XYZ file of C-alpha atoms in Angstrom:
184
model
C 57.476 32.041 -83.923
C 58.412 29.690 -86.736
C 62.127 30.248 -86.072
C 61.529 29.196 -82.482
C 59.821 26.006 -83.675
C 62.802 25.298 -85.949
C 65.184 25.848 -83.036
C 63.390 23.237 -80.936
C 63.207 20.792 -83.852
C 66.981 21.079 -84.270
C 67.423 19.851 -80.694
C 64.833 17.064 -81.044
C 64.706 16.205 -84.781
C 62.393 13.210 -84.280
C 59.606 15.355 -82.805
C 56.813 16.284 -85.232
C 56.554 20.010 -85.955
C 52.856 20.057 -85.073
C 53.634 18.696 -81.607
C 56.363 21.303 -81.151
C 53.940 24.071 -82.234
C 51.318 22.872 -79.754
C 53.821 22.732 -76.907
C 55.174 26.155 -77.833
C 51.618 27.526 -77.650
C 51.341 25.900 -74.204
C 54.615 27.577 -73.147
C 53.375 31.015 -74.278
C 50.135 30.690 -72.295
C 51.925 29.301 -69.245
C 54.549 32.086 -69.333
C 51.785 34.704 -69.442
C 49.702 33.054 -66.711
C 52.512 32.227 -64.288
C 55.016 34.980 -65.053
C 52.806 37.935 -66.020
C 54.959 38.257 -69.138
C 52.458 40.460 -71.013
C 51.279 43.438 -68.947
C 49.063 46.212 -70.343
C 49.562 49.505 -68.552
C 49.154 52.289 -71.088
C 45.375 52.307 -71.522
C 42.216 52.028 -69.418
C 41.789 48.508 -68.075
C 38.414 48.788 -66.298
C 35.310 49.872 -68.216
C 31.887 50.734 -66.763
C 33.551 51.270 -63.374
C 30.689 53.431 -62.082
C 28.127 50.657 -62.655
C 27.657 47.226 -61.053
C 28.778 45.683 -64.366
C 32.451 46.706 -64.407
C 34.634 44.599 -66.708
C 38.323 44.265 -67.483
C 39.238 45.445 -70.970
C 42.102 43.756 -72.855
C 43.493 44.815 -76.239
C 42.339 42.965 -79.381
C 43.794 39.454 -79.587
C 44.356 39.171 -75.827
C 42.309 38.072 -72.861
C 42.729 39.195 -69.239
C 44.298 36.990 -66.590
C 44.541 39.198 -63.516
C 44.515 42.849 -62.612
C 47.780 43.965 -60.998
C 46.953 47.594 -60.149
C 43.924 49.860 -60.509
C 44.043 53.666 -60.293
C 41.119 56.057 -59.862
C 42.309 59.533 -60.811
C 45.898 58.776 -59.787
C 44.926 57.121 -56.500
C 45.949 53.468 -56.274
C 43.048 51.278 -55.196
C 43.681 48.417 -52.782
C 42.589 44.885 -53.653
C 39.967 43.518 -51.280
C 39.202 46.982 -49.894
C 38.448 49.055 -53.000
C 37.967 46.342 -55.616
C 37.721 42.578 -56.021
C 38.385 40.560 -59.161
C 35.600 37.993 -59.347
C 36.691 36.289 -62.597
C 39.372 36.840 -65.236
C 37.122 39.336 -67.061
C 35.000 40.803 -64.254
C 35.895 43.175 -61.465
C 33.744 44.532 -58.675
C 34.477 48.103 -57.614
C 33.700 48.326 -53.887
C 34.062 52.093 -53.507
C 32.083 54.904 -55.102
C 33.647 56.333 -58.230
C 32.422 58.804 -60.823
C 34.807 57.606 -63.538
C 33.414 55.308 -66.202
C 36.870 53.846 -66.903
C 39.879 53.291 -64.666
C 43.509 52.945 -65.600
C 45.836 50.324 -64.215
C 48.049 47.360 -64.982
C 46.529 44.181 -66.394
C 48.259 40.844 -67.055
C 46.952 39.313 -70.279
C 47.570 36.271 -72.479
C 47.030 35.749 -76.208
C 43.651 34.407 -77.276
C 43.488 31.011 -78.952
C 45.160 31.299 -82.346
C 46.833 34.658 -81.641
C 50.503 35.260 -80.983
C 52.593 37.025 -78.391
C 53.713 40.522 -79.471
C 57.097 40.507 -81.206
C 58.902 42.506 -78.494
C 57.796 40.019 -75.815
C 58.637 37.083 -78.044
C 62.183 38.354 -78.528
C 62.539 39.125 -74.798
C 61.406 35.651 -73.691
C 62.589 33.577 -76.674
C 65.007 31.374 -74.706
C 62.557 30.840 -71.870
C 59.895 29.677 -74.342
C 62.435 27.416 -76.010
C 63.402 25.834 -72.683
C 59.763 25.309 -71.698
C 58.943 23.689 -75.020
C 62.027 21.446 -74.898
C 61.237 20.343 -71.346
C 57.765 19.228 -72.427
C 58.852 17.635 -75.735
C 61.524 15.566 -74.007
C 59.019 14.270 -71.420
C 56.622 12.844 -74.019
C 56.392 9.033 -74.013
C 58.106 8.745 -77.401
C 61.420 7.251 -78.606
C 63.158 10.628 -78.154
C 62.200 10.807 -74.462
C 65.066 11.993 -72.256
C 63.939 12.809 -68.726
C 67.375 14.002 -67.582
C 67.557 16.618 -70.335
C 63.892 17.497 -69.761
C 64.619 18.230 -66.099
C 67.671 20.261 -67.128
C 65.562 22.423 -69.454
C 62.789 22.642 -66.869
C 65.171 24.362 -64.417
C 65.885 27.049 -67.013
C 62.159 27.287 -67.811
C 61.267 27.909 -64.164
C 64.063 30.489 -63.854
C 62.779 32.252 -66.995
C 59.211 32.362 -65.660
C 60.530 33.844 -62.413
C 62.522 36.428 -64.400
C 59.355 37.371 -66.325
C 57.499 37.853 -63.060
C 60.358 39.957 -61.672
C 60.295 42.129 -64.806
C 56.548 42.650 -64.447
C 56.959 43.795 -60.846
C 60.238 45.737 -60.880
C 60.610 46.673 -64.544
C 63.800 46.693 -66.565
C 65.977 48.814 -64.317
C 69.550 47.784 -63.661
C 70.839 46.591 -60.332
C 69.322 44.494 -57.639
C 66.312 45.352 -55.602
C 67.609 45.297 -52.048
C 66.621 46.947 -48.844
C 69.415 48.942 -47.273
C 69.826 48.556 -43.514
C 68.657 51.487 -41.484
C 71.361 53.422 -39.679
C 70.535 54.714 -36.258
C 72.437 57.742 -35.028
């Protein structure tokens, strides 16, 4: 994370490091909230599912944003029909289940003071850099440069969209296109 701060400071040397750190923390949270950059899918995400007090369970150092998928014994539950997320940490299971915990996919963000896992940081390094630069260059300070800020903001938005695409389609190669149906 510190190397990323140094990278931004090289582009805007007048900006205080503390400001850059704060805006980098903003970029991390925004990337997770808007782009679902950090998705947990290898452990149970719903606990106490067979009670009226079901909650979303995030790993230590993270807090839930939204549930993407929920599975009950391999069966994918439908949002609105089988479950409803009432807050970032609470979920209401609308169908009867005997399982006390359910697996699924959960988008999370780091808690205040915690960092993004290293593999996600290296995957989204440039996107975080662009987001931080776009915000630093928009501050009402002597280094303000709105044209460059808008330039970096375009790359920031594209990076957030790429993160969302990765969370939906994964890391496979090739485009995701629908082939036309051939009628014989």
